[in-house]
Coordinates of C-alpha atoms and ligand atoms in Angstrom, one line a residue:
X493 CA -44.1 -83.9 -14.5
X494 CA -40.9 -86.1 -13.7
X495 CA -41.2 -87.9 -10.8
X496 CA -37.9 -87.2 -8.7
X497 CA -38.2 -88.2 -5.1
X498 CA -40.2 -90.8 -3.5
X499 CA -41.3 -90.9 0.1
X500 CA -39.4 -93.1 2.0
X501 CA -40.3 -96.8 3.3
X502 CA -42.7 -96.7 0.3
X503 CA -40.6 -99.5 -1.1
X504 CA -37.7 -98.4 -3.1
X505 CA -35.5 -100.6 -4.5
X506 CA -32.0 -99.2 -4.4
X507 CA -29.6 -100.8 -6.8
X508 CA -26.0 -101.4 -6.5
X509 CA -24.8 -98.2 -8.3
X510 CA -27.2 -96.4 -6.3
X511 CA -29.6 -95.4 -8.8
X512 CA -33.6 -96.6 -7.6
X513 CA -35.5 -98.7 -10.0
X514 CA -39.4 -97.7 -10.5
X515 CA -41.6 -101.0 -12.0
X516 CA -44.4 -98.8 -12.8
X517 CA -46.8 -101.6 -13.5
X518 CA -45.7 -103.0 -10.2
X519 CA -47.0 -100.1 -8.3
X520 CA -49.8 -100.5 -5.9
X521 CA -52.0 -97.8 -6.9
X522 CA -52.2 -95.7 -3.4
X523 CA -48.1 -95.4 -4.3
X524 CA -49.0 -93.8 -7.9
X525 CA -51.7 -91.6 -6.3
X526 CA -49.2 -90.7 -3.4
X527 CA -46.3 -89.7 -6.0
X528 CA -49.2 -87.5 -8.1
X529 CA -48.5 -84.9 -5.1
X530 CA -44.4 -84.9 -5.6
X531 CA -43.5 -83.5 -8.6
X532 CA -41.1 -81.4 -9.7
X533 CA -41.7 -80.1 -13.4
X534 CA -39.2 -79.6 -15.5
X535 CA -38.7 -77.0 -18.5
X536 CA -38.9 -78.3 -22.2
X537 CA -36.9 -76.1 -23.4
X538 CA -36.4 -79.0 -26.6
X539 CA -40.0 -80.0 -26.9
X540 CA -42.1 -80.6 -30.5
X541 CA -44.6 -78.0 -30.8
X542 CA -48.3 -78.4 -29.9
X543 CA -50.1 -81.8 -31.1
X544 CA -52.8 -79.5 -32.4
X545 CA -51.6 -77.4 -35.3
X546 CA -53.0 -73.7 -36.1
X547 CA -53.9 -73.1 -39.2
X548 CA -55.1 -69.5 -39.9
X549 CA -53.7 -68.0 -43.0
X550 CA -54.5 -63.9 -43.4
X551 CA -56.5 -64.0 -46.5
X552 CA -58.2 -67.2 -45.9
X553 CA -60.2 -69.5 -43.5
X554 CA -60.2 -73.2 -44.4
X555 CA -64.0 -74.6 -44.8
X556 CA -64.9 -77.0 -41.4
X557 CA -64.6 -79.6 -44.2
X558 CA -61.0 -78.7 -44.6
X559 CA -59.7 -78.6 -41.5
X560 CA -61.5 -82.1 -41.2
X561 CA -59.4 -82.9 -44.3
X562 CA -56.5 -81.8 -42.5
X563 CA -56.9 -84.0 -39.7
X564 CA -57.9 -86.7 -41.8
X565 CA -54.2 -86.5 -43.8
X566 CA -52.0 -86.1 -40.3
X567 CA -53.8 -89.2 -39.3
X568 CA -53.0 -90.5 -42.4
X569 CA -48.7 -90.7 -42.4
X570 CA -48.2 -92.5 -45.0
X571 CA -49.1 -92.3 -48.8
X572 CA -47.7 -93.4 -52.2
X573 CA -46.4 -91.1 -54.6
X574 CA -46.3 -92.1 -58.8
X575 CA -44.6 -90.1 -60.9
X576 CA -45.9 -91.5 -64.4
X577 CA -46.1 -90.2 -67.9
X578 CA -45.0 -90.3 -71.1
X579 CA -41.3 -89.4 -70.1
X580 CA -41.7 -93.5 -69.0
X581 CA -41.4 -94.8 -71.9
X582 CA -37.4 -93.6 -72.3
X583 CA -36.5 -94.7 -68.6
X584 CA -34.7 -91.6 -67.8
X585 CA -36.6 -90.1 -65.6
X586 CA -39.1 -87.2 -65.6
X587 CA -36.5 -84.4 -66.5
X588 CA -35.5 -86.3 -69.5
X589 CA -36.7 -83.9 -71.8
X590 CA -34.9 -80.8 -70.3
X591 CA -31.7 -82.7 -69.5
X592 CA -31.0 -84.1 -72.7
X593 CA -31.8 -81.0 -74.2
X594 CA -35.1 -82.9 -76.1
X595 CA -37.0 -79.9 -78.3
X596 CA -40.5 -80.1 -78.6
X597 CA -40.7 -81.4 -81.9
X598 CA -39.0 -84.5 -81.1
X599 CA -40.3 -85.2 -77.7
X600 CA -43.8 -84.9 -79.5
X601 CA -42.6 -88.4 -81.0
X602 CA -43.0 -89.8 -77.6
X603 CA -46.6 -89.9 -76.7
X604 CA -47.5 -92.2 -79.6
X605 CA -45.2 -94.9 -77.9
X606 CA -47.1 -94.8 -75.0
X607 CA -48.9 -97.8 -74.6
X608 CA -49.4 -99.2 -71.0
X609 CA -51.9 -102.1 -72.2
X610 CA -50.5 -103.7 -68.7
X611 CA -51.8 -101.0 -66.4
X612 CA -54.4 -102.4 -63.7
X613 CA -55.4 -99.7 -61.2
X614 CA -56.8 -102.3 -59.0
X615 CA -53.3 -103.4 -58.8
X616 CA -51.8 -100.1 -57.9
X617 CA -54.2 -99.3 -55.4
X618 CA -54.2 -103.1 -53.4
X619 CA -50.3 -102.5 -53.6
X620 CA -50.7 -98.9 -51.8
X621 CA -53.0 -100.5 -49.4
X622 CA -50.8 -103.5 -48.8
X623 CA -48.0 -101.4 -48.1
X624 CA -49.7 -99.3 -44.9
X625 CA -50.2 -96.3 -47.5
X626 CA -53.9 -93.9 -46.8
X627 CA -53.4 -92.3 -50.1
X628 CA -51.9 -91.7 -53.8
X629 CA -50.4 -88.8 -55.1
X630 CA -50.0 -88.9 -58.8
X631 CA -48.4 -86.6 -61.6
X632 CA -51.6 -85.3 -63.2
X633 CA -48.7 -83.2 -65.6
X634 CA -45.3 -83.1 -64.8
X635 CA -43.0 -80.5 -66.7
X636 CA -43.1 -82.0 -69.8
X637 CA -46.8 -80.1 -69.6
X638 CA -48.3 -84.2 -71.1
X639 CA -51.4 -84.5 -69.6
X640 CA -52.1 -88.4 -68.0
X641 CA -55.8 -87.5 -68.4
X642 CA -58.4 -86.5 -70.6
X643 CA -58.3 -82.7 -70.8
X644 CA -60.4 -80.5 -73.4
X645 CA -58.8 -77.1 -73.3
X646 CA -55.4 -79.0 -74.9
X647 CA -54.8 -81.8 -76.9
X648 CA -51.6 -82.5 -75.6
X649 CA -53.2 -85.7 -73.2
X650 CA -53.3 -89.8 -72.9
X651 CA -56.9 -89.9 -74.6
X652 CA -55.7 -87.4 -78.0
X653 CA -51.8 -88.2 -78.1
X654 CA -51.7 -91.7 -77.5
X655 CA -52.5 -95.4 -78.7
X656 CA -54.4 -96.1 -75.2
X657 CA -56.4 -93.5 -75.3
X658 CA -57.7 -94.1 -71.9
X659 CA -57.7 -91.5 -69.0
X660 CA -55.6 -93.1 -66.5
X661 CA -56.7 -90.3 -63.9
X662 CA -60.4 -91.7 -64.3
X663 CA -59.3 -95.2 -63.7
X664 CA -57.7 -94.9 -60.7
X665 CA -60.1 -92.4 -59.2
X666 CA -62.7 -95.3 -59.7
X667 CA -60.5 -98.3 -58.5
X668 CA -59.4 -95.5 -55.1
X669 CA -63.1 -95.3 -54.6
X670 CA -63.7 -98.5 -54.3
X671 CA -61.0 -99.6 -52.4
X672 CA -61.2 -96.4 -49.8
X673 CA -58.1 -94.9 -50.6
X674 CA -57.6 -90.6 -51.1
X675 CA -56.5 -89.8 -54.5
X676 CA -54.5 -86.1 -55.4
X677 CA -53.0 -85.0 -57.9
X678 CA -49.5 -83.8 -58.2
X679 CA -49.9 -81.2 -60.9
X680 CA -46.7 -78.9 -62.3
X681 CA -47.0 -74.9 -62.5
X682 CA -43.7 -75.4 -64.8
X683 CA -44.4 -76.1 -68.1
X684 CA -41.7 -76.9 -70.7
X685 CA -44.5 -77.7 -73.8
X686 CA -46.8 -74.5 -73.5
X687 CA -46.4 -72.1 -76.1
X688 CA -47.3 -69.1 -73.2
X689 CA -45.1 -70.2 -70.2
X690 CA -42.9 -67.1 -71.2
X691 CA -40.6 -65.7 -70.7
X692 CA -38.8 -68.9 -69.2
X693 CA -38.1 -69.6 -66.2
X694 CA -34.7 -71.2 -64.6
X695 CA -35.1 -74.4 -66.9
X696 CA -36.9 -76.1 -70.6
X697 CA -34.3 -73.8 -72.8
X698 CA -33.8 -76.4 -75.4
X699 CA -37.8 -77.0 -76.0
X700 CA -37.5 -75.0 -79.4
X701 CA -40.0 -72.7 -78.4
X702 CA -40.4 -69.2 -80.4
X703 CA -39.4 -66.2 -77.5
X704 CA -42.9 -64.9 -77.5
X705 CA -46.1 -66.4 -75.5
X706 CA -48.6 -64.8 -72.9
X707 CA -48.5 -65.4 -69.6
X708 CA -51.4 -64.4 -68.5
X709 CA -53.0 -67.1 -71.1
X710 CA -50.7 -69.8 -69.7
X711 CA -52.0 -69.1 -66.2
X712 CA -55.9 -69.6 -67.9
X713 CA -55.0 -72.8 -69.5
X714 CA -53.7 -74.2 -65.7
X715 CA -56.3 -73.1 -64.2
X716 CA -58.7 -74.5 -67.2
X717 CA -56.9 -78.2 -66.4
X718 CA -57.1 -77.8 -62.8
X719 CA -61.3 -76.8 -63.2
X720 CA -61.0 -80.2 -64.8
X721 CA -59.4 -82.0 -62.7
X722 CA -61.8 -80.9 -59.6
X723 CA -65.0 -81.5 -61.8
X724 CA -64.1 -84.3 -63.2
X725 CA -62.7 -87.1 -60.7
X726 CA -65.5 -87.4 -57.9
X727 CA -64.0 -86.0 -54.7
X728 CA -60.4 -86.0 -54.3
X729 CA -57.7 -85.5 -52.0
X730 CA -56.0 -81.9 -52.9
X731 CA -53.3 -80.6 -55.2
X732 CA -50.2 -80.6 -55.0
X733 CA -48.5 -78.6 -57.0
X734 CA -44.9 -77.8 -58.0
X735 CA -42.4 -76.0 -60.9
X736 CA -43.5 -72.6 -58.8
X737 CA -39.6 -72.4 -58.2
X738 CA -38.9 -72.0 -61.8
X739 CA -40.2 -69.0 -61.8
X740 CA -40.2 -67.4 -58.1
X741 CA -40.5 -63.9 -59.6
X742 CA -43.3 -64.5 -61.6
X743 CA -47.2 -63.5 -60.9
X744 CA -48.4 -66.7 -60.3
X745 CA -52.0 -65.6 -59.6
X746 CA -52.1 -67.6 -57.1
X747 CA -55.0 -66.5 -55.0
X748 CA -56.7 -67.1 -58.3
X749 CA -55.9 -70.7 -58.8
X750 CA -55.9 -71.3 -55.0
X751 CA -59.6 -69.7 -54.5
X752 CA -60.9 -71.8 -57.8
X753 CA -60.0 -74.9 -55.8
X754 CA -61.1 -74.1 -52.8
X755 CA -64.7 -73.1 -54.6
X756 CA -64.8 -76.4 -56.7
X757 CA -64.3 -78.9 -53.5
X758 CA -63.8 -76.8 -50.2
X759 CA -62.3 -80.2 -48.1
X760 CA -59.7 -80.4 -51.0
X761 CA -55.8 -79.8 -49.6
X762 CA -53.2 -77.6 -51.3
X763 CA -49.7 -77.6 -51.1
X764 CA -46.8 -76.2 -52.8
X765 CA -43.3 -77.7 -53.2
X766 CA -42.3 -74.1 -53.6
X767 CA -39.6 -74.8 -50.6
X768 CA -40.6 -72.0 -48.8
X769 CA -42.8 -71.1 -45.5
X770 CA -46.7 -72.3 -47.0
X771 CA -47.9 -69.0 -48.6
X772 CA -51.9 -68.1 -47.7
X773 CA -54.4 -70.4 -48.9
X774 CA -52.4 -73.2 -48.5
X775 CA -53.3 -76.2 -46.7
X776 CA -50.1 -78.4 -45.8
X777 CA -46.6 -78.2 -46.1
X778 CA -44.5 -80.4 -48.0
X779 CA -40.3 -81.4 -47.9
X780 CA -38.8 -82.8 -50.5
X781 CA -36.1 -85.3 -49.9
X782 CA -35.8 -83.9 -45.9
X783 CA -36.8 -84.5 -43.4
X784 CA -38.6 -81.1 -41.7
X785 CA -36.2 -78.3 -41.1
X786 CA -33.8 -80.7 -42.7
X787 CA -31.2 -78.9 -45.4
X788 CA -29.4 -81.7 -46.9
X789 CA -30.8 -80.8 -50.4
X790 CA -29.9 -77.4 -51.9
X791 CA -33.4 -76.5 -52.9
X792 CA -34.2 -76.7 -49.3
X793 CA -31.7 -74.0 -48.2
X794 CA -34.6 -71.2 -47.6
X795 CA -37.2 -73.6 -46.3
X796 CA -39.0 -72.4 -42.8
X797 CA -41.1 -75.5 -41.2
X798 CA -45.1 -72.9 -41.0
X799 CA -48.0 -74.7 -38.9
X800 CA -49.7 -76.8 -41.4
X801 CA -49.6 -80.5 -41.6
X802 CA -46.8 -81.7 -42.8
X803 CA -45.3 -84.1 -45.4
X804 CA -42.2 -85.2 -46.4
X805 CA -41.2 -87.3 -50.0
X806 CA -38.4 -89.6 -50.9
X807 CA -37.6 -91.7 -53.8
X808 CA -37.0 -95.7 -53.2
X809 CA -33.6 -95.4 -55.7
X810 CA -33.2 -92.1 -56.7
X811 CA -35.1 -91.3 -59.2
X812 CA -38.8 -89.6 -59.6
X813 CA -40.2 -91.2 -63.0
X814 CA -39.2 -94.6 -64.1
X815 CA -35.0 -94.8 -64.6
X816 CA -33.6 -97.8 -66.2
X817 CA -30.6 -96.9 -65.0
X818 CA -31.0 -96.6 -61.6
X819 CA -31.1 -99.8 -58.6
X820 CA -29.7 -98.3 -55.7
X821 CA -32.8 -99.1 -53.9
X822 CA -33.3 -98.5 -50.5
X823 CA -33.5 -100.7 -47.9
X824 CA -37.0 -102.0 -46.3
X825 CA -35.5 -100.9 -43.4
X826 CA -34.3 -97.1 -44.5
X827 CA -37.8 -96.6 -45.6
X828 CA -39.0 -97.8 -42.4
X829 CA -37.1 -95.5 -40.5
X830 CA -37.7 -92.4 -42.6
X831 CA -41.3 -93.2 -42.4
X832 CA -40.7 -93.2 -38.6
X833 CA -38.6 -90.1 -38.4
X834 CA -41.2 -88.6 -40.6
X835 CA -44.0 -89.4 -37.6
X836 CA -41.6 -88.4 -34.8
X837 CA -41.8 -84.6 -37.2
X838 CA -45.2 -85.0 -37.0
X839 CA -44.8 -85.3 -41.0
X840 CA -46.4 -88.0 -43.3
X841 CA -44.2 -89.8 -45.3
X842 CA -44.8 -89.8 -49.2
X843 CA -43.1 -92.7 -51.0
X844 CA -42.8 -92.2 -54.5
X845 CA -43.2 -95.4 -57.4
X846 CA -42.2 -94.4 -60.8
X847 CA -44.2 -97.3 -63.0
X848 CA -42.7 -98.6 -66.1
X849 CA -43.8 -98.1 -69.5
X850 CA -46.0 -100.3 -69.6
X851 CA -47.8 -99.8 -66.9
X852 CA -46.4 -102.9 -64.0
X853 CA -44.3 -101.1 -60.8
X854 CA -40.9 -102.7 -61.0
X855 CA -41.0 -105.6 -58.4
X856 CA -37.8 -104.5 -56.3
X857 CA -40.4 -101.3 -55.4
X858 CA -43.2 -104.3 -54.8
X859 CA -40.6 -105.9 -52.4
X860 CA -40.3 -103.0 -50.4
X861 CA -43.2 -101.8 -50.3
X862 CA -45.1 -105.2 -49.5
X863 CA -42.7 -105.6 -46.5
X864 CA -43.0 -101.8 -45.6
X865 CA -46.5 -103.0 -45.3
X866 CA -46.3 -105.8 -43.0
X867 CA -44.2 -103.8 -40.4
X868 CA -47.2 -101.2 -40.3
X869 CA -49.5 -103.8 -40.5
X870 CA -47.7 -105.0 -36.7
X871 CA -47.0 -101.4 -35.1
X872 CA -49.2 -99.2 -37.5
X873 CA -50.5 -98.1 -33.7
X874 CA -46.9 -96.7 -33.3
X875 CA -47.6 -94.3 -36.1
X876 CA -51.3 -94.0 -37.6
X877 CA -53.3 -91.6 -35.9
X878 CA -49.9 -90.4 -33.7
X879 CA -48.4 -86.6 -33.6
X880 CA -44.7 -85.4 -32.8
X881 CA -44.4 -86.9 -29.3
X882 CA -42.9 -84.8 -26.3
X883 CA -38.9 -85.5 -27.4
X884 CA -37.5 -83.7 -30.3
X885 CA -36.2 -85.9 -33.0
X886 CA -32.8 -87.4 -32.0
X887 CA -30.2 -89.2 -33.7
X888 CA -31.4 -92.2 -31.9
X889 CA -34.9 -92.0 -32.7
X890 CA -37.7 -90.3 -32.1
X891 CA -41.1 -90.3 -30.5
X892 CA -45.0 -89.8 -31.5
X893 CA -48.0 -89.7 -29.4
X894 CA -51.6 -90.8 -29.5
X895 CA -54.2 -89.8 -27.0
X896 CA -52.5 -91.0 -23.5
X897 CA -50.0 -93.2 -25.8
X898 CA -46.3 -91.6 -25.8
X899 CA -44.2 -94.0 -28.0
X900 CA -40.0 -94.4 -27.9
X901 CA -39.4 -95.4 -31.8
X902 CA -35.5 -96.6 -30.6
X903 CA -33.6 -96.5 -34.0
X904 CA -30.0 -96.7 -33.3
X905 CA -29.2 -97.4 -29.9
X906 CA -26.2 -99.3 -29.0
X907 CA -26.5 -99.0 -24.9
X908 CA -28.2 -100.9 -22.2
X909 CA -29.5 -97.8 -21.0
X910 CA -31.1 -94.6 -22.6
X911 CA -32.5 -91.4 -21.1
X912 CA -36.1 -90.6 -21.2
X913 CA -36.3 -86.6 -21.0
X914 CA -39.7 -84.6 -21.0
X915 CA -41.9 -87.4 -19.7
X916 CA -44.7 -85.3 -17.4
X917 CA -47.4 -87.2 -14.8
X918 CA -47.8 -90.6 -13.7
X919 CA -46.8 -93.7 -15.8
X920 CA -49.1 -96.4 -15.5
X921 CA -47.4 -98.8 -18.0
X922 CA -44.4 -99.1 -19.7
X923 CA -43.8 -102.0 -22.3
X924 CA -42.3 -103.2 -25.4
X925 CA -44.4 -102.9 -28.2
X926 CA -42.4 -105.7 -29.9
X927 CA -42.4 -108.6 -27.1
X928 CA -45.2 -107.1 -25.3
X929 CA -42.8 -107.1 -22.0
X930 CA -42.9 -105.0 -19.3
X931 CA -40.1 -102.0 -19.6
X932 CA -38.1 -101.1 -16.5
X933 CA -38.0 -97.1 -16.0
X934 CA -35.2 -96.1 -13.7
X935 CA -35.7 -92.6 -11.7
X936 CA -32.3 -91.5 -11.5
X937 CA -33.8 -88.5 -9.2
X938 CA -32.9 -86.1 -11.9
X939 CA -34.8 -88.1 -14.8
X940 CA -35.7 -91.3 -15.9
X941 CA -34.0 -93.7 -17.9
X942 CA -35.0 -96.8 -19.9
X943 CA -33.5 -99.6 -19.0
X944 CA -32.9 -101.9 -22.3
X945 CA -32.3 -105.7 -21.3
X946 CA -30.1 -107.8 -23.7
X947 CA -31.9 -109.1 -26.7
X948 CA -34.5 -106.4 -26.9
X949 CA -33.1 -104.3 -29.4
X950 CA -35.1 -104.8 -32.5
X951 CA -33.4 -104.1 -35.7
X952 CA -36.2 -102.1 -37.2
X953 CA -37.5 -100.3 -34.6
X954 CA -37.4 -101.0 -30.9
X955 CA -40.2 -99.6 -29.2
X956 CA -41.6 -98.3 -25.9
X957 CA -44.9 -97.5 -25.2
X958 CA -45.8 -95.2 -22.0
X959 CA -49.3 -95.3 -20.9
X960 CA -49.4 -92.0 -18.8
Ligands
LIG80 C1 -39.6 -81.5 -58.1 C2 -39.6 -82.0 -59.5 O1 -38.8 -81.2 -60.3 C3 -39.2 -83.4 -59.6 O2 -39.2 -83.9 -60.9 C4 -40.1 -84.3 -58.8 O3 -41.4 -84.2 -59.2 C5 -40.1 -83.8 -57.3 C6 -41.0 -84.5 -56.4 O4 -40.4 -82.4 -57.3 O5 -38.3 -81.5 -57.6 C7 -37.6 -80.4 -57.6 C8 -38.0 -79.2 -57.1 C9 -37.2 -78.1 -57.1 C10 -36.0 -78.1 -57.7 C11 -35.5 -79.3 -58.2 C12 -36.3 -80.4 -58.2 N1 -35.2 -77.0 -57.7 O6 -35.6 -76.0 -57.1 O7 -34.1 -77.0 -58.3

């Protein structure tokens, strides 16, 4: 409800231009009761949808513990994404191998140089805690079909293939134990090694492979690594999986696949970077490199936002897996604000890390992430716990909401004064979050409006919090 009209000789204070200044906090409170009874509601035509999201797929019905799970990750927001493996050690990212045309025989010479004797989980996991993050997604097996753990139905893994011979996945499900953090696994349908992904999808042409294979076998073999990696890791997080577009004709089998996982740990989340609406059995709904409903990428060009939670990744530079060759880092303050936009899409944000070689993350990521870390650290309210708030995303901003908590995340505004549409019921505070100072909310009689005083503007995030 927008309060329009006030009653008369109940102290208005009527400004120059004419407009009337409400100090909510100043109100006595018989004036806040009295305005409860003149409203006039107006239509949200441009709303977000419904904090709660529905999440009935036809052929399946998420375990309780699931759609605890669920809740769990949109609480969440924010999680840290490492794309590592043995495509590190040549610092060209993780499509090295198909976009230099590697075969197989030679890209086999890889894994024995793999040797990340500097690799401390506890380190990884303190640096995704210290940067606000709930949880890790990590490349199980990316395209390059080399396994970072220790898998029996292939030898093509850390423990067989290389001179560490350690599972890294068991590691750092043990150090994310410990220090309360969610571990999944990003794990890759697309598979440029496998003798049976055939016939071949859109990509992997130059892998030297002989034109034959069985498909059906290929599909055992995932599902043999994915048994593993629910069996094997304590409890973790969900899967999220991706390559499906290489092959969007193929039987994927994935009510198979999808049910196995479901059997093996019920709470566990699925989601597919297919780029399309989630498909049944699904669990969330990821973006890559968009925002929701965004289309900036190509990939994303058929892309439907369905009613699961959501989450959205980005790179720091621009690459996935470690790239030598690549510093155009992002700003502190670009990742903020995506991570913010994120939360006003009622998305979490999933930064990715790609850690060298030898197993240390680069320290301009550190930087960022470490400073990321201390903004959450001061308006983590802002955004943990928070869903889409009642304003759709704008260009200047968005906003996110939390029990009777609506938040104004202000992120380029140059004016003194900015609108406040779709605010419903009685305000009984308005303040800063960043000063902690009261806000001034002007009823124009057709809306309200923020009033901004000079030297407010922070130039992160400036932001209002409405206590309704
Ligand atoms: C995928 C991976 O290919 C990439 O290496 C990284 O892991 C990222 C998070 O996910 O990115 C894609 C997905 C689809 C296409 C291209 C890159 N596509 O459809 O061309």
């Amino acid at each position: 409800m927008i309060i329009q009209r006030r009653r008369a000789g109940c102290g208005d204070r009527f400004m120059s231009s004419g407009r009337r200044r409400v100090t909510f906090l100043t109100l006595p409170l018989f004036l806040l009761l009295s305005l409860r009874s003149q409203i006039a509601v107006q239509a949200q035509a441009d709303s977000n949808p419904p904090a709660s999201q529905s999440t009935v797929n036809t052929a399946y019905t998420p375990s309780p513990a699931n759609l605890a799970a669920r809740k769990w990750f949109q609480d969440a927001k924010s999680g840290m994404f490492i794309h590592w493996g043995v495509y590190s050690v040549l610092g060209e990212g993780e499509w090295v191998m198909n976009n230099k045309g590697i075969p197989i025989s030679e890209y086999e010479k890889i894994p024995p140089q793999f040797n990340p004797t500097e690799f401390n989980p506890a380190e990884w996991v303190a640096l995704a805690k210290a940067a606000g993050m709930k949880y890790i997604t990590i490349t199980s097996k990316h395209h390059d079909g080399f396994a970072i753990f220790d898998s029996k139905v292939s030898d093509y893994d850390v423990v067989d293939r290389t001179p560490y011979k350690k599972d890294i996945l068991k590691m750092l499900a043990e150090e994310c134990r410990k220090q309360g953090i969610k571990l999944f696994f990003y794990h890759s349908q697309l598979d440029w090694h496998h003798p049976d992904y055939f016939p071949l999808g859109r990509t992997g042409h130059s892998s030297g492979r002989p034109a034959q294979g069985e498909w059906t076998r290929y599909l055992d073999y995932m599902d043999g690594q994915l048994r593993e990696l629910l069996t094997n890791y304590g409890q973790i997080g969900g899967i999220w999986f991706d390559g499906w577009w290489d092959k969007p004709d193929a039987d994927w089998r994935l009510d198979k696949t999808y049910k196995l996982i479901h059997d093996l740990q019920p709470q566990a989340l699925i989601g597919n970077n297919h780029h399309r609406k989630p498909f049944p059995g699904e669990d969330f709904q990821m973006f890559e490199k968009d925002l929701p409903g965004g289309k900036t990428a190509e990939f994303n060009r058929d892309t439907e936002i369905g009613d699961l939670p959501l989450e959205t990744c980005e790179t720091i530079n621009k690459s996935w897996g470690y790239n030598k060759n690549d510093s155009s880092y992002k700003s502190d303050k670009e990742l903020l604000h995506y991570l913010i936009r994120a939360a006003g899409h009622n998305a979490n944000f999933l930064l990715n890390v790609g850690p060298l070689p030898t197993g240390k993350i680069q320290p301009e990521f550190v930087t960022q992430l470490r400073a990321m870390g201390q903004w959450m650290t001061k308006y983590g309210d802002s955004i943990y716990g928070t869903r889409g708030g009642p304003v759709a995303p704008r260009p200047w901003g968005v906003t996110t909401q939390k029990g009777n908590k609506i938040y104004f995340h202000i992120l380029d505004w140059q004016d003194s004064l900015l609108p406040l549409p779709n605010i419903h019921g009685i305000i009984r505070s308005a303040r800063f979050l960043n000063t902690g100072r009261k806000a001034d909310i002007i009823d124009t009689g057709q809306g309200l409006v923020l009033s901004i005083p000079a030297g407010t503007i922070d130039p992160v995030d400036t932001i209002l919090v409405l206590e309704m």
